[in-house]
């Protein structure tokens, strides 16, 4: 009968079976922590915070996940995205620029391991635009476009992105009747595209953008009533059209004919 069991013996039995509240097993070490599991839990917490718009808490959770499991590159990417949300648009204050530099440095570490990752590269270019550093963005793209260690497609894409920005500025300046500035930006864009086509002669997007840029340069020269420059640019545009047409024809898939 249970009532015959002495109290101290009953307590010992409950401790041994783990039924006594607050009882601890003496001499048995706790189960070792699993860093990978803890990292995953931190990442899940970070994802919840990110979804709720608490980007600082998200960045802190993702940072702890990186510390617990550095082998998971995705945790670093998530941390960079969360920190990027904390960078304020068009804010040149020291605090905001410090946040900006931190995020850029994280992405550059990621690019060092995966230099062809266009998602990371686009994130860096977007951050430069976000803080209003057009010159810094252009210099960063130019450095990527002139890096011989990168594949030709990556380099030409970076130069084309730089040219697109310059042409957008040229169009705005032309509309605002700032002809000299517009002409300078359009010429810079053409130089970038010439570099891109020297690297990737078959880049149809580069050819198309170069044609657009030359048409803009002709319009600017016409507005400036610079007849010699306009004639020179029109000749260049004519040659560029022939080259672009030839590249397009060479890349066009021949129609398949079925033979019976």
Short mmCIF file of C-alpha atoms in Angstrom, two decimals:
data_model
loop_
_atom_site.label_atom_id
_atom_site.label_comp_id
_atom_site.label_asym_id
_atom_site.label_seq_id
_atom_site.Cartn_x
_atom_site.Cartn_y
_atom_site.Cartn_z
CA UNK A 1 0.00 0.00 0.00
CA UNK A 2 1.20 3.49 -0.89
CA UNK A 3 0.48 4.83 2.60
CA UNK A 4 3.03 2.42 4.00
CA UNK A 5 5.86 3.97 1.94
CA UNK A 6 7.88 6.36 4.02
CA UNK A 7 7.75 10.04 2.91
CA UNK A 8 11.43 10.32 2.10
CA UNK A 9 11.26 7.20 -0.04
CA UNK A 10 8.26 8.53 -1.97
CA UNK A 11 10.13 11.78 -2.65
CA UNK A 12 13.11 9.87 -3.95
CA UNK A 13 10.91 7.93 -6.34
CA UNK A 14 9.26 11.09 -7.69
CA UNK A 15 12.63 12.77 -8.25
CA UNK A 16 13.95 9.69 -9.99
CA UNK A 17 11.01 9.57 -12.38
CA UNK A 18 10.96 13.36 -12.95
CA UNK A 19 7.43 13.76 -11.57
CA UNK A 20 8.31 16.07 -8.72
CA UNK A 21 7.89 19.69 -9.79
CA UNK A 22 11.16 21.59 -9.88
CA UNK A 23 13.21 18.42 -9.35
CA UNK A 24 16.67 18.35 -10.96
CA UNK A 25 18.64 15.26 -11.86
CA UNK A 26 21.91 15.45 -9.99
CA UNK A 27 25.07 14.52 -11.86
CA UNK A 28 23.46 14.42 -15.37
CA UNK A 29 24.86 17.15 -17.71
CA UNK A 30 22.34 19.14 -19.77
CA UNK A 31 21.87 18.24 -23.40
CA UNK A 32 24.39 20.06 -25.62
CA UNK A 33 23.03 23.07 -27.52
CA UNK A 34 22.55 22.76 -31.27
CA UNK A 35 23.90 26.00 -32.85
CA UNK A 36 22.27 25.26 -36.19
CA UNK A 37 18.88 24.82 -34.55
CA UNK A 38 19.31 27.96 -32.48
CA UNK A 39 20.34 29.86 -35.60
CA UNK A 40 17.22 28.68 -37.41
CA UNK A 41 15.07 29.81 -34.49
CA UNK A 42 16.74 33.23 -34.53
CA UNK A 43 16.18 33.48 -38.29
CA UNK A 44 12.51 32.61 -37.84
CA UNK A 45 12.21 35.29 -35.17
CA UNK A 46 13.91 37.74 -37.54
CA UNK A 47 11.48 36.88 -40.31
CA UNK A 48 8.53 37.54 -38.02
CA UNK A 49 10.02 40.88 -36.97
CA UNK A 50 10.70 41.82 -40.59
CA UNK A 51 7.12 41.01 -41.59
CA UNK A 52 5.92 43.19 -38.70
CA UNK A 53 8.08 46.10 -39.86
CA UNK A 54 10.46 45.94 -36.89
CA UNK A 55 13.60 45.99 -39.02
CA UNK A 56 16.01 46.68 -36.16
CA UNK A 57 14.83 43.63 -34.22
CA UNK A 58 14.94 41.62 -37.45
CA UNK A 59 18.52 42.69 -38.16
CA UNK A 60 19.57 41.78 -34.60
CA UNK A 61 17.97 38.33 -34.85
CA UNK A 62 19.53 37.65 -38.24
CA UNK A 63 22.88 38.85 -36.87
CA UNK A 64 22.67 36.33 -34.03
CA UNK A 65 21.78 33.65 -36.57
CA UNK A 66 24.92 34.51 -38.54
CA UNK A 67 27.01 34.23 -35.38
CA UNK A 68 25.52 30.85 -34.53
CA UNK A 69 25.79 29.37 -38.01
CA UNK A 70 28.12 31.33 -40.33
CA UNK A 71 27.89 28.59 -42.95
CA UNK A 72 24.37 29.69 -43.91
CA UNK A 73 24.90 32.55 -46.35
CA UNK A 74 21.18 33.24 -46.39
CA UNK A 75 21.26 34.58 -42.83
CA UNK A 76 23.75 37.25 -43.86
CA UNK A 77 21.60 38.20 -46.84
CA UNK A 78 18.53 38.55 -44.62
CA UNK A 79 20.51 40.69 -42.18
CA UNK A 80 21.64 42.96 -45.00
CA UNK A 81 18.06 43.34 -46.25
CA UNK A 82 16.81 44.25 -42.79
CA UNK A 83 19.60 46.78 -42.27
CA UNK A 84 18.92 48.19 -45.72
CA UNK A 85 15.38 49.01 -44.63
CA UNK A 86 16.84 51.13 -41.82
CA UNK A 87 18.71 53.32 -44.32
CA UNK A 88 16.61 56.46 -44.85
CA UNK A 89 16.09 57.86 -48.32
CA UNK A 90 17.94 61.04 -49.28
CA UNK A 91 19.42 61.39 -45.80
CA UNK A 92 23.08 62.44 -45.69
CA UNK A 93 23.31 62.56 -41.90
CA UNK A 94 26.36 60.82 -40.36
CA UNK A 95 24.17 58.20 -38.65
CA UNK A 96 22.35 57.29 -41.85
CA UNK A 97 25.55 57.18 -43.90
CA UNK A 98 27.10 54.92 -41.25
CA UNK A 99 24.16 52.52 -41.62
CA UNK A 100 24.53 52.74 -45.40
CA UNK A 101 28.25 51.89 -45.28
CA UNK A 102 27.57 48.96 -42.95
CA UNK A 103 25.06 47.43 -45.32
CA UNK A 104 27.25 48.02 -48.37
CA UNK A 105 30.18 46.34 -46.59
CA UNK A 106 28.01 43.29 -45.87
CA UNK A 107 26.96 43.03 -49.51
CA UNK A 108 30.56 43.46 -50.65
CA UNK A 109 31.58 40.55 -48.41
CA UNK A 110 28.81 38.50 -50.02
CA UNK A 111 29.98 39.57 -53.49
CA UNK A 112 33.54 38.59 -52.63
CA UNK A 113 32.27 35.04 -52.14
CA UNK A 114 29.81 35.19 -55.06
CA UNK A 115 30.96 37.98 -57.44
CA UNK A 116 28.47 37.08 -60.16
CA UNK A 117 25.41 37.46 -57.92
CA UNK A 118 23.42 40.23 -59.57
CA UNK A 119 20.93 40.38 -56.70
CA UNK A 120 23.69 41.58 -54.36
CA UNK A 121 25.07 43.97 -56.96
CA UNK A 122 21.65 45.46 -57.62
CA UNK A 123 21.11 45.87 -53.88
CA UNK A 124 24.32 47.92 -53.58
CA UNK A 125 23.41 50.13 -56.55
CA UNK A 126 19.93 50.67 -55.07
CA UNK A 127 21.41 51.68 -51.71
CA UNK A 128 23.60 54.31 -53.37
CA UNK A 129 20.51 55.69 -55.09
CA UNK A 130 18.55 55.58 -51.84
CA UNK A 131 20.95 57.89 -50.02
CA UNK A 132 21.20 60.14 -53.07
CA UNK A 133 24.83 59.36 -53.88
CA UNK A 134 24.67 59.30 -57.68
CA UNK A 135 28.42 59.80 -58.05
CA UNK A 136 29.15 56.95 -55.64
CA UNK A 137 26.77 54.65 -57.50
CA UNK A 138 28.37 55.47 -60.83
CA UNK A 139 31.87 54.92 -59.46
CA UNK A 140 30.81 51.57 -57.96
CA UNK A 141 29.23 50.41 -61.23
CA UNK A 142 32.24 51.61 -63.19
CA UNK A 143 34.58 49.68 -60.90
CA UNK A 144 32.51 46.55 -61.43
CA UNK A 145 32.41 47.10 -65.18
CA UNK A 146 36.19 47.49 -65.36
CA UNK A 147 37.02 44.55 -63.14
CA UNK A 148 38.73 42.01 -65.45
CA UNK A 149 38.15 39.22 -62.93
CA UNK A 150 34.41 39.33 -63.62
CA UNK A 151 32.71 37.63 -66.58
CA UNK A 152 32.05 39.72 -69.67
CA UNK A 153 28.28 39.75 -69.21
CA UNK A 154 28.53 41.06 -65.64
CA UNK A 155 30.94 43.80 -66.70
CA UNK A 156 28.88 44.94 -69.68
CA UNK A 157 25.69 44.94 -67.59
CA UNK A 158 27.34 47.19 -65.00
CA UNK A 159 28.52 49.62 -67.68
CA UNK A 160 25.08 49.60 -69.28
CA UNK A 161 23.47 50.41 -65.91
CA UNK A 162 25.83 53.35 -65.54
CA UNK A 163 24.94 54.53 -69.06
CA UNK A 164 21.19 54.25 -68.37
CA UNK A 165 21.53 56.58 -65.39
CA UNK A 166 23.56 59.09 -67.39
CA UNK A 167 21.04 59.05 -70.23
CA UNK A 168 18.15 59.59 -67.83
CA UNK A 169 19.96 62.64 -66.48
CA UNK A 170 20.69 63.86 -70.00
CA UNK A 171 17.01 63.62 -70.94
CA UNK A 172 15.97 65.58 -67.84
CA UNK A 173 18.56 68.27 -68.48
CA UNK A 174 17.55 68.54 -72.11
CA UNK A 175 13.91 69.00 -71.15
CA UNK A 176 15.00 71.65 -68.66
CA UNK A 177 16.97 73.42 -71.42
CA UNK A 178 20.28 72.68 -69.73
CA UNK A 179 21.77 71.70 -73.04
CA UNK A 180 25.45 71.71 -72.16
CA UNK A 181 24.94 69.45 -69.14
CA UNK A 182 22.68 67.19 -71.21
CA UNK A 183 25.31 66.89 -73.92
CA UNK A 184 27.99 65.98 -71.39
CA UNK A 185 25.87 63.27 -69.75
CA UNK A 186 24.87 61.80 -73.12
CA UNK A 187 28.51 61.67 -74.20
CA UNK A 188 29.43 59.95 -70.94
CA UNK A 189 26.71 57.37 -71.55
CA UNK A 190 28.03 56.70 -75.05
CA UNK A 191 31.53 56.18 -73.65
CA UNK A 192 30.20 53.63 -71.12
CA UNK A 193 28.30 51.81 -73.86
CA UNK A 194 31.35 51.78 -76.14
CA UNK A 195 33.24 50.07 -73.29
CA UNK A 196 30.38 47.62 -72.77
CA UNK A 197 30.28 46.71 -76.45
CA UNK A 198 34.04 46.25 -76.56
CA UNK A 199 33.55 43.62 -73.83
CA UNK A 200 30.32 42.09 -75.19
CA UNK A 201 29.92 42.95 -78.90
CA UNK A 202 26.75 40.90 -79.14
CA UNK A 203 24.87 42.69 -76.35
CA UNK A 204 21.65 43.73 -78.09
CA UNK A 205 20.50 45.77 -75.09
CA UNK A 206 23.73 47.76 -75.25
CA UNK A 207 23.28 48.39 -78.97
CA UNK A 208 19.67 49.51 -78.44
CA UNK A 209 20.63 51.87 -75.63
CA UNK A 210 23.49 53.29 -77.68
CA UNK A 211 21.09 54.06 -80.53
CA UNK A 212 18.74 55.78 -78.09
CA UNK A 213 21.62 57.80 -76.68
CA UNK A 214 22.83 58.90 -80.10
CA UNK A 215 19.32 59.98 -81.07
CA UNK A 216 19.22 62.06 -77.90
CA UNK A 217 22.63 63.56 -78.70
CA UNK A 218 21.38 64.52 -82.19
CA UNK A 219 18.33 66.20 -80.64
CA UNK A 220 20.52 68.10 -78.18
CA UNK A 221 22.85 69.26 -80.98
CA UNK A 222 19.84 70.38 -83.00
CA UNK A 223 18.48 72.34 -80.01
CA UNK A 224 21.91 73.95 -79.55
CA UNK A 225 21.99 74.79 -83.27
CA UNK A 226 25.36 73.10 -83.51
CA UNK A 227 25.23 71.98 -87.15
CA UNK A 228 28.75 70.44 -87.37
CA UNK A 229 28.21 68.40 -84.22
CA UNK A 230 24.79 67.33 -85.40
CA UNK A 231 26.19 66.16 -88.74
CA UNK A 232 28.94 64.21 -86.97
CA UNK A 233 26.46 62.55 -84.62
CA UNK A 234 24.03 61.68 -87.42
CA UNK A 235 26.83 59.89 -89.28
CA UNK A 236 27.72 58.02 -86.11
CA UNK A 237 24.06 57.12 -85.59
CA UNK A 238 23.81 55.76 -89.12
CA UNK A 239 26.83 53.49 -88.60
CA UNK A 240 25.49 52.39 -85.20
CA UNK A 241 22.17 51.38 -86.77
CA UNK A 242 23.91 49.27 -89.39
CA UNK A 243 26.01 47.58 -86.73
CA UNK A 244 23.02 46.90 -84.49
CA UNK A 245 21.04 45.47 -87.43
CA UNK A 246 23.92 43.18 -88.36
CA UNK A 247 24.23 41.89 -84.78
CA UNK A 248 20.50 41.29 -84.58
CA UNK A 249 20.47 39.39 -87.87
CA UNK A 250 23.39 37.25 -86.75
CA UNK A 251 21.59 36.32 -83.55
CA UNK A 252 18.19 35.76 -85.10
CA UNK A 253 17.16 32.10 -84.88
CA UNK A 254 16.77 30.68 -88.39
CA UNK A 255 13.30 29.47 -89.17
CA UNK A 256 13.08 25.72 -88.96
CA UNK A 257 11.85 23.92 -92.06
CA UNK A 258 10.49 20.42 -91.73
CA UNK A 259 11.48 18.03 -94.44
CA UNK A 260 9.34 15.11 -95.32
#
